[in-house]
mmCIF file of C-alpha atoms in Angstrom:
data_model
loop_
_atom_site.group_PDB
_atom_site.id
_atom_site.type_symbol
_atom_site.label_atom_id
_atom_site.label_comp_id
_atom_site.label_asym_id
_atom_site.label_seq_id
_atom_site.Cartn_x
_atom_site.Cartn_y
_atom_site.Cartn_z
ATOM 1 C CA UNK Q 17 -18.916 -1.061 15.275
ATOM 2 C CA UNK Q 18 -18.261 2.232 13.508
ATOM 3 C CA UNK Q 19 -21.874 2.332 12.355
ATOM 4 C CA UNK Q 20 -22.091 -1.181 10.967
ATOM 5 C CA UNK Q 21 -24.185 -3.820 12.650
ATOM 6 C CA UNK Q 22 -24.366 -7.508 11.952
ATOM 7 C CA UNK Q 23 -26.800 -9.883 13.494
ATOM 8 C CA UNK Q 24 -26.824 -12.320 15.016
ATOM 9 C CA UNK Q 25 -23.364 -12.680 16.540
ATOM 10 C CA UNK Q 26 -23.671 -16.480 16.618
ATOM 11 C CA UNK Q 27 -25.846 -18.569 14.346
ATOM 12 C CA UNK Q 28 -26.457 -22.294 14.249
ATOM 13 C CA UNK Q 29 -28.170 -24.052 11.395
ATOM 14 C CA UNK Q 30 -28.775 -27.557 10.248
ATOM 15 C CA UNK Q 31 -27.105 -28.816 7.122
ATOM 16 C CA UNK Q 32 -29.194 -28.212 4.023
ATOM 17 C CA UNK Q 33 -30.898 -25.073 5.309
ATOM 18 C CA UNK Q 34 -30.462 -21.654 3.786
ATOM 19 C CA UNK Q 35 -29.572 -18.902 6.227
ATOM 20 C CA UNK Q 36 -29.498 -15.118 5.816
ATOM 21 C CA UNK Q 37 -26.992 -12.918 7.614
ATOM 22 C CA UNK Q 38 -27.898 -9.307 8.249
ATOM 23 C CA UNK Q 39 -25.660 -6.284 7.631
ATOM 24 C CA UNK Q 40 -26.779 -2.694 8.168
ATOM 25 C CA UNK Q 41 -24.744 0.523 8.029
ATOM 26 C CA UNK Q 42 -25.599 4.117 8.864
ATOM 27 C CA UNK Q 43 -22.389 5.636 7.516
ATOM 28 C CA UNK Q 44 -23.977 6.647 4.204
ATOM 29 C CA UNK Q 45 -21.412 4.491 2.415
ATOM 30 C CA UNK Q 46 -22.089 3.492 -1.171
ATOM 31 C CA UNK Q 47 -19.919 0.374 -1.163
ATOM 32 C CA UNK Q 48 -20.526 -2.733 0.920
ATOM 33 C CA UNK Q 49 -18.689 -6.042 1.087
ATOM 34 C CA UNK Q 50 -18.988 -9.541 2.461
ATOM 35 C CA UNK Q 51 -15.935 -11.537 3.527
ATOM 36 C CA UNK Q 52 -15.477 -15.016 4.826
ATOM 37 C CA UNK Q 53 -12.771 -15.823 7.368
ATOM 38 C CA UNK Q 54 -11.816 -19.359 8.357
ATOM 39 C CA UNK Q 55 -9.864 -20.059 11.559
ATOM 40 C CA UNK Q 56 -6.341 -18.713 11.341
ATOM 41 C CA UNK Q 57 -6.898 -17.494 7.801
ATOM 42 C CA UNK Q 58 -7.189 -14.181 6.019
ATOM 43 C CA UNK Q 59 -10.224 -12.514 4.486
ATOM 44 C CA UNK Q 60 -11.776 -13.820 1.299
ATOM 45 C CA UNK Q 61 -14.215 -11.659 -0.648
ATOM 46 C CA UNK Q 62 -17.626 -13.208 -1.320
ATOM 47 C CA UNK Q 63 -19.628 -10.358 -2.886
ATOM 48 C CA UNK Q 64 -19.476 -6.593 -3.089
ATOM 49 C CA UNK Q 65 -21.856 -3.847 -4.089
ATOM 50 C CA UNK Q 66 -21.161 -0.276 -5.103
ATOM 51 C CA UNK Q 67 -24.708 0.880 -5.739
ATOM 52 C CA UNK Q 68 -28.243 -0.088 -4.898
ATOM 53 C CA UNK Q 69 -29.621 -2.952 -6.975
ATOM 54 C CA UNK Q 70 -26.180 -3.902 -8.257
ATOM 55 C CA UNK Q 71 -23.554 -6.288 -6.905
ATOM 56 C CA UNK Q 72 -20.554 -8.226 -8.127
ATOM 57 C CA UNK Q 73 -19.108 -11.626 -7.327
ATOM 58 C CA UNK Q 74 -15.908 -11.819 -5.369
ATOM 59 C CA UNK Q 75 -13.418 -14.652 -5.216
ATOM 60 C CA UNK Q 76 -15.661 -17.220 -3.516
ATOM 61 C CA UNK Q 77 -19.245 -16.398 -4.508
ATOM 62 C CA UNK Q 78 -20.380 -19.960 -5.193
ATOM 63 C CA UNK Q 79 -23.083 -21.065 -2.753
ATOM 64 C CA UNK Q 80 -23.862 -17.517 -1.653
ATOM 65 C CA UNK Q 81 -26.342 -14.857 -2.756
ATOM 66 C CA UNK Q 82 -26.859 -11.202 -1.859
ATOM 67 C CA UNK Q 83 -29.263 -8.360 -2.446
ATOM 68 C CA UNK Q 84 -28.928 -4.587 -2.227
ATOM 69 C CA UNK Q 85 -32.404 -3.130 -2.183
ATOM 70 C CA UNK Q 86 -31.418 -0.278 0.133
ATOM 71 C CA UNK Q 87 -28.199 1.648 0.485
ATOM 72 C CA UNK Q 88 -28.019 0.799 4.172
ATOM 73 C CA UNK Q 89 -28.541 -2.946 3.897
ATOM 74 C CA UNK Q 90 -26.605 -5.782 2.255
ATOM 75 C CA UNK Q 91 -27.865 -9.183 3.472
ATOM 76 C CA UNK Q 92 -25.984 -12.357 2.628
ATOM 77 C CA UNK Q 93 -27.715 -15.698 2.129
ATOM 78 C CA UNK Q 94 -25.687 -18.831 2.649
ATOM 79 C CA UNK Q 95 -27.424 -21.448 0.567
ATOM 80 C CA UNK Q 96 -27.447 -25.202 0.911
ATOM 81 C CA UNK Q 97 -25.169 -25.286 -2.142
ATOM 82 C CA UNK Q 98 -22.295 -23.945 -0.040
ATOM 83 C CA UNK Q 99 -20.381 -27.093 0.807
ATOM 84 C CA UNK Q 100 -18.533 -25.853 3.875
ATOM 85 C CA UNK Q 101 -20.466 -22.898 5.295
ATOM 86 C CA UNK Q 102 -19.148 -22.948 8.862
ATOM 87 C CA UNK Q 103 -17.042 -19.797 9.153
ATOM 88 C CA UNK Q 104 -16.814 -16.239 10.473
ATOM 89 C CA UNK Q 105 -18.605 -13.803 8.157
ATOM 90 C CA UNK Q 106 -17.618 -10.149 8.093
ATOM 91 C CA UNK Q 107 -19.488 -7.315 6.450
ATOM 92 C CA UNK Q 108 -17.731 -4.052 5.602
ATOM 93 C CA UNK Q 109 -18.551 -0.742 4.006
ATOM 94 C CA UNK Q 110 -16.614 2.141 2.509
ATOM 95 C CA UNK Q 111 -16.949 5.246 0.417
ATOM 96 C CA UNK Q 112 -17.112 4.525 -3.274
ATOM 97 C CA UNK Q 113 -13.679 3.532 -4.596
ATOM 98 C CA UNK Q 114 -12.304 6.009 -7.107
ATOM 99 C CA UNK Q 115 -9.766 4.140 -9.137
ATOM 100 C CA UNK Q 116 -6.424 3.075 -7.738
ATOM 101 C CA UNK Q 117 -5.196 6.516 -6.835
ATOM 102 C CA UNK Q 118 -7.352 7.191 -3.845
ATOM 103 C CA UNK Q 119 -7.401 4.870 -0.899
ATOM 104 C CA UNK Q 120 -10.491 4.233 1.080
ATOM 105 C CA UNK Q 121 -10.964 2.724 4.515
ATOM 106 C CA UNK Q 122 -13.124 -0.297 5.032
ATOM 107 C CA UNK Q 123 -15.216 -0.260 8.187
ATOM 108 C CA UNK Q 124 -16.030 -3.728 9.435
ATOM 109 C CA UNK Q 125 -19.010 -4.961 11.387
ATOM 110 C CA UNK Q 126 -18.566 -7.225 14.434
ATOM 111 C CA UNK Q 127 -19.134 -10.354 12.339
ATOM 112 C CA UNK Q 128 -21.402 -13.396 12.504
ATOM 113 C CA UNK Q 129 -20.057 -16.818 13.440
ATOM 114 C CA UNK Q 130 -22.056 -19.393 11.515
ATOM 115 C CA UNK Q 131 -21.958 -23.029 12.537
ATOM 116 C CA UNK Q 132 -23.694 -25.615 10.414
ATOM 117 C CA UNK Q 133 -24.467 -28.787 12.304
ATOM 118 C CA UNK R 16 -3.746 -12.547 -10.432
ATOM 119 C CA UNK R 17 -2.645 -9.998 -7.897
ATOM 120 C CA UNK R 18 -1.231 -11.453 -4.708
ATOM 121 C CA UNK R 19 -0.450 -9.922 -1.359
ATOM 122 C CA UNK R 20 1.755 -11.972 0.927
ATOM 123 C CA UNK R 21 2.813 -11.480 4.519
ATOM 124 C CA UNK R 22 5.564 -12.946 6.622
ATOM 125 C CA UNK R 23 5.809 -14.354 9.135
ATOM 126 C CA UNK R 24 2.531 -16.192 9.491
ATOM 127 C CA UNK R 25 2.952 -16.388 13.269
ATOM 128 C CA UNK R 26 5.201 -14.600 15.728
ATOM 129 C CA UNK R 27 5.550 -15.256 19.421
ATOM 130 C CA UNK R 28 7.439 -12.650 21.421
ATOM 131 C CA UNK R 29 8.142 -11.921 25.051
ATOM 132 C CA UNK R 30 6.541 -8.750 26.332
ATOM 133 C CA UNK R 31 8.934 -5.886 25.750
ATOM 134 C CA UNK R 32 10.514 -7.378 22.640
ATOM 135 C CA UNK R 33 10.126 -5.784 19.240
ATOM 136 C CA UNK R 34 8.024 -7.217 16.405
ATOM 137 C CA UNK R 35 8.013 -6.717 12.646
ATOM 138 C CA UNK R 36 5.701 -8.021 9.958
ATOM 139 C CA UNK R 37 6.377 -7.688 6.250
ATOM 140 C CA UNK R 38 3.935 -7.324 3.394
ATOM 141 C CA UNK R 39 4.770 -7.940 -0.255
ATOM 142 C CA UNK R 40 2.635 -7.355 -3.318
ATOM 143 C CA UNK R 41 3.038 -8.955 -6.728
ATOM 144 C CA UNK R 42 2.132 -5.595 -8.308
ATOM 145 C CA UNK R 43 2.891 -1.954 -7.615
ATOM 146 C CA UNK R 44 0.354 -0.445 -5.259
ATOM 147 C CA UNK R 45 -1.070 3.054 -5.280
ATOM 148 C CA UNK R 46 -1.487 2.779 -1.531
ATOM 149 C CA UNK R 47 -1.483 0.221 1.221
ATOM 150 C CA UNK R 48 -3.508 -0.114 4.375
ATOM 151 C CA UNK R 49 -2.933 -1.946 7.637
ATOM 152 C CA UNK R 50 -5.631 -3.452 9.835
ATOM 153 C CA UNK R 51 -5.558 -5.122 13.246
ATOM 154 C CA UNK R 52 -7.901 -7.885 14.323
ATOM 155 C CA UNK R 53 -7.994 -8.781 17.997
ATOM 156 C CA UNK R 54 -8.785 -12.421 18.856
ATOM 157 C CA UNK R 55 -12.500 -12.955 18.395
ATOM 158 C CA UNK R 56 -12.922 -9.465 16.953
ATOM 159 C CA UNK R 57 -13.135 -7.794 13.595
ATOM 160 C CA UNK R 58 -10.489 -5.962 11.564
ATOM 161 C CA UNK R 59 -9.960 -2.351 12.510
ATOM 162 C CA UNK R 60 -8.214 0.151 10.253
ATOM 163 C CA UNK R 61 -4.828 1.331 11.522
ATOM 164 C CA UNK R 62 -3.262 3.422 8.784
ATOM 165 C CA UNK R 63 -2.906 4.122 5.087
ATOM 166 C CA UNK R 64 0.382 4.772 3.276
ATOM 167 C CA UNK R 65 0.400 6.453 -0.115
ATOM 168 C CA UNK R 66 3.829 7.856 -0.961
ATOM 169 C CA UNK R 67 6.913 5.940 -2.007
ATOM 170 C CA UNK R 68 9.225 5.508 0.994
ATOM 171 C CA UNK R 69 6.639 6.924 3.357
ATOM 172 C CA UNK R 70 7.087 6.302 7.066
ATOM 173 C CA UNK R 71 4.341 6.919 9.602
ATOM 174 C CA UNK R 72 4.343 6.413 13.348
ATOM 175 C CA UNK R 73 1.567 5.755 15.805
ATOM 176 C CA UNK R 74 3.059 5.649 19.290
ATOM 177 C CA UNK R 75 5.017 2.365 19.350
ATOM 178 C CA UNK R 76 3.950 1.365 15.816
ATOM 179 C CA UNK R 77 6.013 2.353 12.775
ATOM 180 C CA UNK R 78 4.692 1.776 9.277
ATOM 181 C CA UNK R 79 6.789 1.959 6.141
ATOM 182 C CA UNK R 80 5.960 1.865 2.436
ATOM 183 C CA UNK R 81 8.720 0.658 0.150
ATOM 184 C CA UNK R 82 10.396 2.814 -2.448
ATOM 185 C CA UNK R 83 9.006 0.646 -5.244
ATOM 186 C CA UNK R 84 5.554 0.659 -3.612
ATOM 187 C CA UNK R 85 5.425 -3.119 -3.689
ATOM 188 C CA UNK R 86 6.190 -3.811 -0.054
ATOM 189 C CA UNK R 87 5.443 -2.489 3.381
ATOM 190 C CA UNK R 88 6.305 -3.219 6.964
ATOM 191 C CA UNK R 89 4.840 -2.729 10.406
ATOM 192 C CA UNK R 90 7.221 -2.547 13.350
ATOM 193 C CA UNK R 91 6.112 -2.549 16.974
ATOM 194 C CA UNK R 92 8.611 -1.413 19.578
ATOM 195 C CA UNK R 93 8.493 -2.936 23.058
ATOM 196 C CA UNK R 94 5.410 -5.067 22.560
ATOM 197 C CA UNK R 95 2.651 -5.165 25.149
ATOM 198 C CA UNK R 96 -0.060 -7.743 25.736
ATOM 199 C CA UNK R 97 -2.522 -5.309 24.176
ATOM 200 C CA UNK R 98 -0.709 -5.742 20.867
ATOM 201 C CA UNK R 99 -1.919 -9.333 20.570
ATOM 202 C CA UNK R 100 -3.877 -9.979 17.400
ATOM 203 C CA UNK R 101 -3.558 -10.507 13.686
ATOM 204 C CA UNK R 102 -2.172 -7.734 11.523
ATOM 205 C CA UNK R 103 -3.328 -7.557 7.922
ATOM 206 C CA UNK R 104 -2.032 -5.460 5.075
ATOM 207 C CA UNK R 105 -4.301 -4.681 2.129
ATOM 208 C CA UNK R 106 -3.777 -3.114 -1.258
ATOM 209 C CA UNK R 107 -6.149 -2.067 -4.067
ATOM 210 C CA UNK R 108 -6.906 -4.713 -6.642
ATOM 211 C CA UNK R 109 -5.924 -4.181 -10.258
ATOM 212 C CA UNK R 110 -9.272 -2.558 -11.026
ATOM 213 C CA UNK R 111 -9.324 -0.256 -8.042
ATOM 214 C CA UNK R 112 -12.669 -1.581 -6.916
ATOM 215 C CA UNK R 113 -11.664 -3.703 -3.965
ATOM 216 C CA UNK R 114 -8.843 -4.332 -1.601
ATOM 217 C CA UNK R 115 -6.818 -7.526 -1.623
ATOM 218 C CA UNK R 116 -5.924 -8.586 1.898
ATOM 219 C CA UNK R 117 -2.786 -10.413 2.867
ATOM 220 C CA UNK R 118 -3.147 -13.587 4.946
ATOM 221 C CA UNK R 119 -2.119 -11.757 8.094
ATOM 222 C CA UNK R 120 0.538 -12.176 10.775
ATOM 223 C CA UNK R 121 -0.683 -13.456 14.095
ATOM 224 C CA UNK R 122 1.174 -11.945 17.033
ATOM 225 C CA UNK R 123 1.284 -13.538 20.456
ATOM 226 C CA UNK R 124 2.840 -11.665 23.354
ATOM 227 C CA UNK R 125 3.908 -13.640 26.379
ATOM 228 C CA UNK R 126 3.774 -11.682 29.662
#
């Protein structure tokens, strides 16, 4: 929504398998983010990227990996090292943050619900 | 580290009643944003507040930024079933590179 797509909407995987979640945006945004949301909980930042070929760990990066080979794309891989991967994963994008004085809106994709069996 | 808290965690109201959620930051914020997430959906931006003491209205929604720029509130007048969802506040982190989201207030509206 708002130019950000995530696929698939629902994803089922067996325990021990890596899985990659897709996130694409056509808003020409420099910054992209991945969040994890557990039932009834808030948003926790996994990784973010402000420029192609560069990304930073968020609060809960362990067991996850990302890449940013293109401005439009920021895929997230949930590895087998992630001990509790079942969750709702949200991708977002924004213009490049410019310090603390200018706010910027985050546009969220529709999310992917990952269930690990 | 920086913390953003919200109260209450849950609120159940009868349709037509008013609703208020409060957001408090451990640090002074340059600005604050509010998002709404419908059940099963994704967060959608509602508004941004920048100035100390700022008040903005969107139809039945009134947003306020505290004088010290450490707290904010969202007030909904005469709730409707379409207001159901979780309301998040978010403020810039200490480095200005990300937003820190509050845990959200989940609103239920009984018809």
